[in-house]
Amino acid sequence: MTVSMTVSAAEFDRLWAQVEPVGRVASGGYRRFAWTREDLALREWFAAACAERGLDLTVDLAGNQWAWWGNPDDAGPGVAIGSHLDSVPDGGAFDGPLGVVSSLLVVDSLRRSGVRPTRPLGVVNFADEEGARFGVACGGSRLLTGALAVGRALALRDDQGTSLAEALRGAGREPEDLAADRLALGRVGCFVELHVEQGRGLVDLGRPVAVGTAIWGHGRWRFELPGEANHAGTTRLADRRDPTLAHATLVLRARELAQRHGIVATCAKVRVDPNGVNAIPSLVTGWLDARGDDDTAVRAMVAEFTQAVAEVGGTVTEESWTDRTPFDVGLATRLSEALDGAPCLPTGAGHDAGILANAGVPTAMLFVRNPTGVSHSPAEYAEPEDCLAGVRELARVVKGLLG
Ligand SMILES: [Zn+2]
C-alpha cells in the first residue's frame, strides 16, 4: 500500500507561525535562552501542541520534554525524533524549531495516512541545547545521559551571575530534582534529529535533504588574561599591563594555528573587566571554540594555543569537549537508501543527537538545505519547499523505523 505522507504548506505555516514570534528581537534574530520567559513560553507551546495531538507529555529528570505516541514502558524502546527550541544570541529561526515543528507534523502525517506504529514514537524538545546562557552546549541531553555532572551544572552561572540552580527555581522547577535519567533514556531505541543545515553542503549538491554521518570533535575553552587596572590617561605606555593586547595577539594566533592544523577556531566571546573606556582593564576573559574532523588535530591546536596563553601570563580552562561522534553507520546507510540516495554529510555543529550517540543510542540526523549556509544568525534560512521535503523525508524514515 502506498500512502501519501505529504504535509501541506498551510499546515506547516500554521504550526510555524505559533513559534515564530517568540523571543524575536530587533535584529530579526531570536533570543530564546534556557529557562527564561521566552524559553518557558516555547515549552508551554510544545506541551500544548502535544496535548492537541493526544500525546503523553513527560519531563525527564534533566528537564527535557518528551511526548510519546504509544507507551514506551510497555512496548518500548521506541523511535524518538525532535530537536530543541532555544537559540544562541540573535540566532536564526530554524536552528532547533525546524526539527521540533517537522516532528509534530510527522506525527500528523503518519496518523492521517493510517500508520499504526508497532513501536512507540516520541517527540522530544531538548532543554538548553545551545548553551547560550550557562556556557555548556547540549546541557539537557548531557544531563540526561550523565555526561554532565549535576553538581557542576547547578553551579554554572550566566552573565548576570544567576546560577542554573536559581534559574531552574525561577522557572518553577526544583533544582534538587535535577539528575541523569536512565529510565527516560532507556525509552529511546533510536533517535533521528532533523535540523537545518549549517553549511553549504546541500547547496553545492543541489539536493534538499542530506543524512548526517558524524559530528566533528568540538570544545570550548576559557582563557583568562590578568592585567593591571590603571588610568588610561596618566599611565605611560611603558608602564602598562594591558591584557587587551594579549587578547588581540591570541585571537590572531588562534586563526593561524587553526589554519595550520586544518581545523576551525573562533574567539567570538570576550569579557573585559571593568569594561570602562578610560580604564586599563584588570582582566580580559576570552573564549576559544575549536572544532575539526580529526580530534588529534583539534587537541594539538588547543595545546599550542594553551602554550601561547601561558607565555603571556594567562590560564586556560576547558569548559567542554566532545570527541568526534560518528552516527550509526547502518542507520545512516538505511536512511540514505530510503531517501533515494540522499547525500551523506558530516557537520561541524554540535547537536543533542551527538550526545545520545555517545551514550550508545543508535542515532541519525537529517539536514535540510540552507540556501546561504549561514546559521546562528538572523540570515539563517530554509525555503518553504525544502522544509516540506524535510517533513516528508522524516516521515518516510520514521515509517520505516516503526515497521
Ligand atoms: Zn540546533
mmCIF file of N, CA, C and O and ligand atoms in Angstrom, residues 83-84 86 94-97 129-130 193 195-196 198 349-352 376, ligand 1:
data_model
loop_
_atom_site.group_PDB
_atom_site.id
_atom_site.type_symbol
_atom_site.label_atom_id
_atom_site.label_comp_id
_atom_site.label_asym_id
_atom_site.label_seq_id
_atom_site.Cartn_x
_atom_site.Cartn_y
_atom_site.Cartn_z
ATOM 1 N N SER A 83 14.095 17.940 18.429
ATOM 2 C CA SER A 83 15.282 18.795 18.425
ATOM 3 C C SER A 83 15.182 19.726 19.632
ATOM 4 O O SER A 83 14.818 19.258 20.715
ATOM 5 N N HIS A 84 15.430 21.000 19.470
ATOM 6 C CA HIS A 84 15.406 21.934 20.594
ATOM 7 C C HIS A 84 14.729 23.232 20.172
ATOM 8 O O HIS A 84 14.563 23.492 18.973
ATOM 9 N N ASP A 86 15.553 26.358 22.026
ATOM 10 C CA ASP A 86 16.322 27.523 22.486
ATOM 11 C C ASP A 86 17.229 28.025 21.362
ATOM 12 O O ASP A 86 17.352 27.381 20.317
ATOM 13 N N PHE A 94 15.437 28.809 12.409
ATOM 14 C CA PHE A 94 15.306 27.406 12.004
ATOM 15 C C PHE A 94 16.095 26.422 12.860
ATOM 16 O O PHE A 94 15.708 25.262 12.978
ATOM 17 N N ASP A 95 17.198 26.882 13.414
ATOM 18 C CA ASP A 95 18.083 26.017 14.197
ATOM 19 C C ASP A 95 17.344 25.528 15.443
ATOM 20 O O ASP A 95 17.209 26.274 16.408
ATOM 21 N N GLY A 96 16.888 24.298 15.404
ATOM 22 C CA GLY A 96 16.127 23.731 16.516
ATOM 23 C C GLY A 96 14.643 23.626 16.203
ATOM 24 O O GLY A 96 14.129 22.520 15.991
ATOM 25 N N PRO A 97 13.936 24.788 16.114
ATOM 26 C CA PRO A 97 12.490 24.720 15.872
ATOM 27 C C PRO A 97 12.102 23.944 14.607
ATOM 28 O O PRO A 97 11.056 23.298 14.575
ATOM 29 N N GLU A 129 19.967 23.472 24.537
ATOM 30 C CA GLU A 129 20.884 22.856 23.575
ATOM 31 C C GLU A 129 22.059 23.774 23.245
ATOM 32 O O GLU A 129 23.181 23.334 23.100
ATOM 33 N N GLU A 130 21.768 25.065 23.110
ATOM 34 C CA GLU A 130 22.808 25.968 22.613
ATOM 35 C C GLU A 130 23.835 26.334 23.679
ATOM 36 O O GLU A 130 24.932 26.769 23.360
ATOM 37 N N GLU A 193 17.288 13.176 14.473
ATOM 38 C CA GLU A 193 17.103 14.628 14.616
ATOM 39 C C GLU A 193 17.160 15.285 13.249
ATOM 40 O O GLU A 193 18.172 15.183 12.548
ATOM 41 N N HIS A 195 17.399 18.773 11.214
ATOM 42 C CA HIS A 195 17.989 20.064 11.547
ATOM 43 C C HIS A 195 18.271 20.842 10.271
ATOM 44 O O HIS A 195 18.613 20.253 9.252
ATOM 45 N N VAL A 196 18.154 22.157 10.340
ATOM 46 C CA VAL A 196 18.569 22.968 9.193
ATOM 47 C C VAL A 196 20.080 22.777 9.014
ATOM 48 O O VAL A 196 20.814 22.663 9.999
ATOM 49 N N GLN A 198 23.844 23.713 8.508
ATOM 50 C CA GLN A 198 24.544 24.918 8.965
ATOM 51 C C GLN A 198 25.795 25.163 8.134
ATOM 52 O O GLN A 198 26.772 25.718 8.608
ATOM 53 N N ALA A 349 28.823 21.337 13.505
ATOM 54 C CA ALA A 349 27.970 21.850 14.576
ATOM 55 C C ALA A 349 27.637 20.736 15.560
ATOM 56 O O ALA A 349 27.429 19.605 15.160
ATOM 57 N N GLY A 350 27.598 21.065 16.836
ATOM 58 C CA GLY A 350 27.221 20.082 17.855
ATOM 59 C C GLY A 350 25.707 19.940 17.916
ATOM 60 O O GLY A 350 24.975 20.870 17.588
ATOM 61 N N HIS A 351 25.235 18.764 18.317
ATOM 62 C CA HIS A 351 23.793 18.519 18.424
ATOM 63 C C HIS A 351 23.521 17.533 19.545
ATOM 64 O O HIS A 351 24.368 16.694 19.864
ATOM 65 N N ASP A 352 22.294 17.587 20.073
ATOM 66 C CA ASP A 352 21.889 16.586 21.067
ATOM 67 C C ASP A 352 22.023 15.174 20.494
ATOM 68 O O ASP A 352 22.302 14.234 21.239
ATOM 69 N N HIS A 376 23.166 30.447 13.004
ATOM 70 C CA HIS A 376 23.434 31.208 14.229
ATOM 71 C C HIS A 376 23.438 32.695 13.903
ATOM 72 O O HIS A 376 24.253 33.470 14.406
HETATM 73 ZN ZN ZN B 1 20.485 23.246 16.761
#
